Coordinates of C-alpha atoms in Angstrom, one line a residue:
X1 CA -23.9 33.8 4.8
X2 CA -25.5 30.8 6.5
X3 CA -23.2 27.8 7.4
X4 CA -23.3 25.1 4.7
X5 CA -24.9 21.9 5.8
X6 CA -22.5 19.0 6.5
X7 CA -22.6 15.5 8.0
X8 CA -22.0 15.2 11.7
X9 CA -18.3 14.8 12.5
X10 CA -17.5 11.1 12.6
X11 CA -20.7 10.1 10.7
X12 CA -19.7 9.6 7.1
X13 CA -21.5 9.3 3.8
X14 CA -20.8 6.2 1.8
X15 CA -20.6 7.5 -1.7
X16 CA -21.6 5.7 -5.0
X17 CA -18.1 4.9 -5.9
X18 CA -17.6 3.2 -2.5
X19 CA -20.8 1.2 -2.2
X20 CA -19.8 -1.6 -4.7
X21 CA -17.0 -2.7 -2.4
X22 CA -19.4 -2.5 0.6
X23 CA -21.9 -4.7 -1.3
X24 CA -19.2 -7.1 -2.3
X25 CA -18.0 -7.5 1.3
X26 CA -21.5 -7.7 2.8
X27 CA -22.6 -10.2 0.2
X28 CA -19.5 -12.4 0.7
X29 CA -20.3 -12.5 4.5
X30 CA -24.0 -13.1 4.0
X31 CA -23.4 -16.1 1.7
X32 CA -20.8 -17.6 4.0
X33 CA -23.2 -17.3 7.0
X34 CA -26.0 -18.9 5.0
X35 CA -23.7 -21.8 4.3
X36 CA -22.9 -22.2 8.1
X37 CA -26.6 -22.2 9.0
X38 CA -26.9 -18.7 10.6
X39 CA -30.2 -16.8 10.3
X40 CA -30.4 -13.0 10.1
X41 CA -32.2 -10.9 12.7
X42 CA -32.7 -7.1 12.5
X43 CA -33.1 -5.0 15.6
X44 CA -33.9 -1.3 16.1
X45 CA -31.0 1.1 16.3
X46 CA -32.6 2.8 19.4
X47 CA -33.1 1.0 22.7
X48 CA -34.0 2.0 26.3
X49 CA -30.8 3.2 28.0
X50 CA -31.2 0.8 30.8
X51 CA -30.6 -2.1 28.4
X52 CA -27.0 -1.1 27.9
X53 CA -26.4 -0.1 31.5
X54 CA -27.5 -3.6 32.6
X55 CA -25.6 -5.5 30.0
X56 CA -22.4 -3.6 29.2
X57 CA -21.8 -2.3 32.7
X58 CA -22.3 1.2 34.1
X59 CA -18.6 1.6 34.8
X60 CA -17.4 0.9 31.3
X61 CA -16.1 3.6 29.0
X62 CA -18.9 3.0 26.6
X63 CA -21.7 3.7 29.2
X64 CA -19.8 6.4 31.1
X65 CA -18.5 8.4 28.1
X66 CA -19.5 7.3 24.7
X67 CA -23.2 6.6 24.4
X68 CA -25.6 8.9 22.5
X69 CA -28.4 9.2 25.0
X70 CA -31.5 11.4 25.0
X71 CA -35.0 11.8 26.4
X72 CA -37.9 11.3 24.1
X73 CA -41.2 13.2 24.4
X74 CA -42.5 10.7 27.0
X75 CA -39.5 11.3 29.2
X76 CA -38.0 7.9 28.5
X77 CA -34.2 7.7 28.3
X78 CA -33.2 6.2 24.9
X79 CA -29.8 5.4 23.5
X80 CA -28.5 4.8 20.0
X81 CA -27.1 1.3 20.2
X82 CA -23.3 1.3 20.8
X83 CA -23.0 -2.4 20.1
X84 CA -25.3 -5.2 19.0
X85 CA -25.1 -8.1 21.5
X86 CA -27.3 -6.4 24.2
X87 CA -30.0 -5.6 21.6
X88 CA -29.9 -9.1 20.2
X89 CA -30.3 -10.7 23.7
X90 CA -33.2 -8.3 24.3
X91 CA -34.9 -9.4 21.1
X92 CA -34.2 -13.1 21.9
X93 CA -35.8 -12.8 25.3
X94 CA -38.7 -10.7 24.2
X95 CA -39.7 -13.1 21.5
X96 CA -38.9 -16.3 23.3
X97 CA -36.4 -17.5 20.7
X98 CA -34.4 -19.6 23.2
X99 CA -37.3 -21.2 25.1
X100 CA -36.9 -24.8 26.2
X101 CA -33.2 -24.6 25.6
X102 CA -33.6 -24.2 21.8
X103 CA -30.3 -23.3 20.1
X104 CA -30.2 -20.2 18.0
X105 CA -27.5 -19.1 15.5
X106 CA -28.2 -15.5 14.6
X107 CA -26.4 -12.7 12.7
X108 CA -27.1 -9.0 12.1
X109 CA -25.7 -6.0 10.3
X110 CA -26.1 -2.3 10.8
X111 CA -24.8 1.0 12.2
X112 CA -23.6 1.4 15.8
X113 CA -22.9 4.7 17.6
X114 CA -20.2 5.9 20.0
X115 CA -19.2 9.4 20.8
X116 CA -15.4 8.9 20.3
X117 CA -12.7 11.1 18.9
X118 CA -13.0 10.3 15.1
X119 CA -9.8 9.1 13.4
X120 CA -9.0 6.7 10.5
X121 CA -10.8 3.4 11.3
X122 CA -12.7 4.8 14.3
X123 CA -15.9 6.7 13.7
X124 CA -19.0 7.9 15.7
X125 CA -21.3 6.0 13.4
X126 CA -19.7 2.8 12.4
X127 CA -21.0 -0.5 10.9
X128 CA -20.7 -4.0 12.2
X129 CA -21.7 -7.5 11.3
X130 CA -22.3 -9.5 14.5
X131 CA -23.0 -13.2 15.2
X132 CA -24.7 -14.5 18.4
X133 CA -25.2 -18.2 19.3
X134 CA -27.4 -19.2 22.2
X135 CA -27.9 -22.5 24.1
X136 CA -24.7 -24.3 22.8
X137 CA -22.2 -24.5 25.6
X138 CA -19.2 -26.5 24.3
X139 CA -16.0 -25.2 22.8
X140 CA -17.1 -26.6 19.4
X141 CA -19.3 -23.5 18.8
X142 CA -16.5 -21.2 19.9
X143 CA -14.3 -22.9 17.4
X144 CA -16.9 -22.7 14.6
X145 CA -17.1 -18.9 15.0
X146 CA -13.3 -18.6 14.6
X147 CA -13.2 -21.1 11.8
X148 CA -15.8 -19.3 9.7
X149 CA -13.9 -16.0 10.2
X150 CA -10.7 -17.8 9.0
X151 CA -12.6 -18.9 5.9
X152 CA -13.9 -15.4 5.4
X153 CA -10.4 -14.0 5.5
X154 CA -9.4 -16.5 2.9
X155 CA -12.3 -15.6 0.6
X156 CA -11.3 -11.9 1.0
X157 CA -7.6 -12.6 0.4
X158 CA -6.5 -11.1 3.8
X159 CA -5.4 -14.2 5.8
X160 CA -1.7 -13.2 5.8
X161 CA -2.6 -9.8 7.3
X162 CA -4.5 -10.9 10.4
X163 CA -3.6 -12.7 13.6
X164 CA -5.8 -14.5 16.1
X165 CA -5.3 -13.7 19.8
X166 CA -7.0 -15.9 22.5
X167 CA -7.6 -15.8 26.2
X168 CA -10.0 -17.2 28.8
X169 CA -11.6 -15.0 31.5
X170 CA -13.0 -17.9 33.4
X171 CA -16.3 -17.9 35.3
X172 CA -17.4 -14.8 37.2
X173 CA -16.3 -16.6 40.4
X174 CA -12.7 -17.3 39.2
X175 CA -12.5 -13.9 37.6
X176 CA -13.5 -12.4 41.0
X177 CA -10.7 -14.1 42.7
X178 CA -8.3 -12.9 40.0
X179 CA -9.5 -9.3 40.4
X180 CA -8.7 -9.4 44.1
X181 CA -5.1 -10.5 43.4
X182 CA -4.7 -8.0 40.5
X183 CA -6.0 -5.1 42.6
X184 CA -3.7 -6.0 45.5
X185 CA -0.7 -6.2 43.2
X186 CA -1.5 -2.9 41.3
X187 CA -2.3 -1.0 44.5
X188 CA 1.3 -1.7 45.6
X189 CA 2.5 0.0 42.4
X190 CA -0.1 2.8 42.3
X191 CA 2.5 5.6 41.8
X192 CA 3.7 3.9 38.6
X193 CA 0.2 3.6 37.0
X194 CA -1.1 6.2 34.5
X195 CA -4.1 8.3 35.6
X196 CA -6.6 6.4 33.5
X197 CA -5.4 3.0 35.0
X198 CA -5.6 4.4 38.5
X199 CA -9.3 5.3 37.9
X200 CA -10.0 1.9 36.3
X201 CA -8.4 0.2 39.3
X202 CA -11.3 1.3 41.4
X203 CA -14.1 0.7 38.8
X204 CA -13.0 -2.0 36.3
X205 CA -9.6 -3.3 37.2
X206 CA -9.4 -5.9 34.3
X207 CA -9.3 -3.0 31.8
X208 CA -5.9 -2.0 33.3
X209 CA -4.5 -5.0 31.4
X210 CA -5.6 -3.4 28.2
X211 CA -3.6 -0.2 28.7
X212 CA -1.5 1.3 26.0
X213 CA 0.6 3.3 28.5
X214 CA 4.2 2.1 28.5
X215 CA 4.9 2.7 32.2
X216 CA 1.8 0.8 33.2
X217 CA 2.6 -2.0 30.8
X218 CA 6.0 -2.4 32.5
X219 CA 4.3 -2.8 35.8
X220 CA 2.0 -5.5 34.4
X221 CA 4.9 -7.7 33.3
X222 CA 5.0 -9.2 36.8
X223 CA 1.3 -8.9 37.6
X224 CA -0.7 -12.1 38.5
X225 CA -1.9 -14.0 35.4
X226 CA -5.5 -14.9 34.7
X227 CA -4.5 -18.4 33.7
X228 CA -3.4 -19.1 37.3
X229 CA -6.8 -18.4 38.6
X230 CA -8.9 -20.3 36.0
X231 CA -11.5 -22.8 37.4
X232 CA -11.3 -26.4 36.0
X233 CA -14.4 -26.0 33.9
X234 CA -13.0 -22.9 32.1
X235 CA -9.6 -24.5 31.7
X236 CA -11.1 -27.7 30.1
X237 CA -13.2 -25.5 27.8
X238 CA -10.2 -23.5 26.7
X239 CA -8.1 -26.6 26.1
X240 CA -11.0 -27.9 24.0
X241 CA -11.1 -24.8 21.9
X242 CA -7.3 -24.8 21.3
X243 CA -7.4 -28.4 20.3
X244 CA -10.1 -27.7 17.7
X245 CA -8.2 -24.8 16.3
X246 CA -5.1 -26.9 16.0
X247 CA -7.1 -29.6 14.2
X248 CA -8.4 -27.0 11.8
X249 CA -4.9 -25.7 11.1
X250 CA -5.7 -22.2 12.4
X251 CA -2.7 -20.4 14.0
X252 CA -3.2 -18.4 17.2
X253 CA -1.4 -16.8 20.1
X254 CA -2.4 -16.6 23.7
X255 CA -2.7 -13.0 24.9
X256 CA -3.1 -13.1 28.7
X257 CA -3.9 -9.3 28.7
X258 CA -6.9 -9.7 26.4
X259 CA -10.0 -8.9 28.4
X260 CA -12.3 -7.0 26.0
X261 CA -14.1 -3.8 27.0
X262 CA -17.5 -5.1 28.1
X263 CA -18.5 -6.6 31.5
X264 CA -20.5 -9.5 30.2
X265 CA -17.7 -11.7 28.8
X266 CA -16.7 -15.0 30.5
X267 CA -14.5 -17.9 29.4
X268 CA -13.4 -17.5 25.8
X269 CA -12.4 -14.1 24.4
X270 CA -10.7 -13.5 21.1
X271 CA -9.6 -10.9 18.7
X272 CA -8.5 -10.8 15.1
X273 CA -5.9 -8.1 14.8
X274 CA -3.8 -6.6 12.0
X275 CA -0.7 -4.4 11.9
X276 CA -1.7 -2.9 8.5
X277 CA -4.0 -0.2 9.8
X278 CA -1.9 1.7 12.4
X279 CA -3.5 2.1 15.8
X280 CA -6.9 0.6 14.9
X281 CA -5.7 -2.9 14.7
X282 CA -8.7 -5.0 15.8
X283 CA -11.0 -6.0 12.9
X284 CA -13.1 -8.7 14.6
X285 CA -13.6 -9.5 18.3
X286 CA -15.9 -11.4 20.6
X287 CA -16.2 -14.2 23.1
X288 CA -18.5 -16.1 25.4
X289 CA -21.1 -14.4 27.7
X290 CA -22.8 -17.3 29.5
X291 CA -24.3 -15.1 32.2
X292 CA -25.7 -12.3 30.2
X293 CA -29.2 -13.6 29.4
X294 CA -29.8 -14.4 33.0
X295 CA -28.4 -11.0 34.0
X296 CA -31.0 -9.4 31.7
X297 CA -33.9 -11.3 33.2
X298 CA -34.0 -14.5 31.3
X299 CA -33.4 -18.1 32.3
X300 CA -29.8 -19.4 32.4
X301 CA -28.7 -19.5 28.8
X302 CA -25.2 -19.8 27.3
X303 CA -24.1 -17.4 24.7
X304 CA -21.1 -16.7 22.5
X305 CA -20.6 -14.3 19.6
X306 CA -18.5 -11.7 17.9
X307 CA -18.7 -8.5 15.9
X308 CA -16.5 -7.4 12.9
X309 CA -16.0 -3.7 12.0
X310 CA -17.0 -3.2 8.3
X311 CA -15.1 0.1 7.9
X312 CA -11.9 -1.4 9.1
X313 CA -12.2 -4.5 7.0
X314 CA -13.0 -2.4 3.9
X315 CA -10.0 -0.2 4.7
X316 CA -7.9 -3.4 5.0
X317 CA -9.0 -4.7 1.6
X318 CA -8.1 -1.4 0.1
X319 CA -4.8 -1.2 1.9
X320 CA -3.8 -4.7 0.7
X321 CA -5.2 -4.0 -2.8
X322 CA -7.6 -7.0 -2.5
X323 CA -10.5 -5.2 -4.2
X324 CA -11.7 -7.4 -7.0
X325 CA -11.4 -5.5 -10.3
X326 CA -14.9 -6.5 -11.5
X327 CA -16.7 -4.9 -8.6
X328 CA -15.5 -1.4 -9.7
X329 CA -17.5 -1.9 -12.9
X330 CA -21.2 -1.5 -12.4
X331 CA -22.2 -1.7 -16.0
X332 CA -21.6 -4.5 -18.5
X333 CA -23.3 -3.2 -21.6
X334 CA -24.3 0.4 -22.5
X335 CA -27.0 0.8 -25.1
X336 CA -26.9 4.0 -27.3
X337 CA -30.0 4.9 -29.3
X338 CA -30.4 7.7 -31.8
X339 CA -33.8 9.0 -32.8
X340 CA -37.2 8.5 -31.3
X341 CA -38.0 5.3 -33.2
X342 CA -34.7 3.8 -32.1
X343 CA -35.3 4.8 -28.5
X344 CA -38.6 3.0 -28.5
X345 CA -37.1 -0.1 -30.0
X346 CA -34.1 0.1 -27.6
X347 CA -36.5 0.1 -24.6
X348 CA -38.4 -3.0 -25.8
X349 CA -35.2 -4.8 -26.9
X350 CA -33.4 -4.1 -23.6
X351 CA -36.3 -5.5 -21.5
X352 CA -36.4 -8.6 -23.7
X353 CA -32.6 -9.1 -23.1
X354 CA -33.1 -8.6 -19.3
X355 CA -35.8 -11.3 -19.4
X356 CA -33.3 -13.8 -20.9
X357 CA -30.2 -12.6 -18.9
X358 CA -31.4 -11.4 -15.5
X359 CA -27.8 -11.0 -14.2
X360 CA -26.7 -8.8 -17.0
X361 CA -25.9 -5.2 -16.0
X362 CA -27.4 -3.3 -19.0
X363 CA -27.8 0.4 -19.0
X364 CA -29.8 2.2 -21.7
X365 CA -28.9 5.8 -22.5
X366 CA -31.3 8.3 -21.1
X367 CA -31.5 12.0 -22.1
X368 CA -30.9 11.4 -25.9
X369 CA -27.8 13.2 -27.1
X370 CA -25.4 13.1 -30.1
X371 CA -23.4 10.0 -31.2
X372 CA -20.3 11.6 -29.5
X373 CA -22.0 12.4 -26.2
X374 CA -23.6 9.0 -25.9
X375 CA -20.4 7.2 -26.6
X376 CA -18.7 9.4 -24.0
X377 CA -21.2 8.3 -21.4
X378 CA -20.9 4.7 -22.5
X379 CA -17.1 4.9 -21.9
X380 CA -17.5 6.7 -18.6
X381 CA -19.9 4.0 -17.3
X382 CA -17.1 1.5 -17.4
X383 CA -19.1 -0.9 -19.6
X384 CA -17.3 -3.6 -21.5
X385 CA -19.4 -3.2 -24.7
X386 CA -21.6 -0.6 -26.3
X387 CA -24.7 -1.4 -28.3
X388 CA -25.6 1.0 -31.1
X389 CA -29.1 1.4 -32.5
X390 CA -30.1 4.0 -35.1
X391 CA -32.5 4.2 -38.0
X392 CA -30.2 2.1 -40.3
X393 CA -29.8 -0.7 -37.8
X394 CA -33.6 -0.5 -36.9
X395 CA -34.5 -1.0 -40.6
X396 CA -32.3 -4.1 -40.8
X397 CA -33.4 -5.4 -37.3
X398 CA -29.8 -5.5 -36.1
X399 CA -27.8 -3.7 -33.4
X400 CA -24.2 -2.6 -33.5
X401 CA -21.9 -4.3 -31.0
X402 CA -18.7 -2.5 -30.2
X403 CA -16.0 -3.6 -27.6
X404 CA -14.9 -0.7 -25.4
X405 CA -12.1 -2.2 -23.3
X406 CA -10.2 -4.5 -25.6
X407 CA -9.5 -5.8 -29.0
X408 CA -12.3 -6.5 -31.6
X409 CA -14.1 -4.8 -34.4
X410 CA -17.6 -3.5 -34.3
X411 CA -20.2 -6.0 -35.7
X412 CA -23.9 -6.1 -36.2
X413 CA -26.0 -8.6 -34.3
X414 CA -29.6 -9.6 -35.1
X415 CA -32.1 -8.6 -32.6
X416 CA -33.1 -12.2 -31.9
X417 CA -29.5 -13.3 -31.5
X418 CA -28.4 -10.5 -29.1
X419 CA -29.1 -12.2 -25.8
X420 CA -27.2 -15.3 -26.8
X421 CA -24.2 -13.2 -28.0
X422 CA -24.1 -11.2 -24.8
X423 CA -24.3 -14.4 -22.8
X424 CA -21.1 -15.6 -24.5
X425 CA -19.3 -12.2 -24.3
X426 CA -20.3 -11.0 -20.8
X427 CA -22.2 -13.4 -18.6
X428 CA -19.9 -16.3 -19.4
X429 CA -16.8 -14.4 -20.4

């Protein structure tokens, strides 16, 4: 027997019972970003491989181990995007969106791809919402990105479950001086470092700070601190950010080991983390990348942004039981019709009601069926009310109205009064 077809490991279907929560989350974010003046941009999921090598860095774990890269028929090396910032910068440059120093506040949503070991909260196809801001160089925009996420956590009811961690990586020059000091210190303790950290010491030493190995963490206790090597510009910028967060009443902690996994970050880096999801604790992360646009061939352009993992935030909402009850109900009213004449009238009546109540979720029974079978489908739909239309109701130009989820007797409503009645019971109540 041939092997049954299945989804690729780590690339999951999002089933109909799951999508209402996704739509709720995505809609909440989209409305918030509209209110803050961000505009949506949509980029392809496939880019030339060179884009990610130049932006992320060839010695990062993402480029070395995790990218889905292939040759197309023309012999070009293409890659499924592992993150969104590089693709957004490419689009901004290609279309001249930041010409003459014009500020841009952009956001995007979509799947990303990394060949990692799948586990709860970490997948090979995962979804992100990302924000990128160009040509605004002060700490005020860094603060805005953090403030709006804080507001989002409030809207979602998860503020108590997340914590903000901050650090500053300084400019490339100050970071270079720090790297020299860090490598010198770690080289003197090489025998105490785990194998992965020994490799990173030669390729990307800042990532050693991000280790989860207990022995290496013990060595790092007395390692040089990034804050001692910050340049004046970065220090002033960081103090300005902290002052604004204090003014907004947003709590934070300084994490001197926070470096992020991509080469392009400078100055501000931050993460929103939770202890409610086990090992996969980061739900939103980002920072400033003032040199990236120039690195990719553009004119000097400041940039700052972040990405949030949709799967992890959905999982957090479920874990904390912060899923609004109403989003699990996809039908407000279910219309049962018995007999061909009633079915024809039900079609016309339902469309008239939809004209008057465009937000009403009204499902008309399809496939005919007995009274018992149609009522069973009405109940299974999750609808609050059932409408009943048969030959007797049709003759009187009324429709039966029966509550399905609470108290109340069945009553008859005149055709021309149905929309007004539904507006009182469903749309307003």
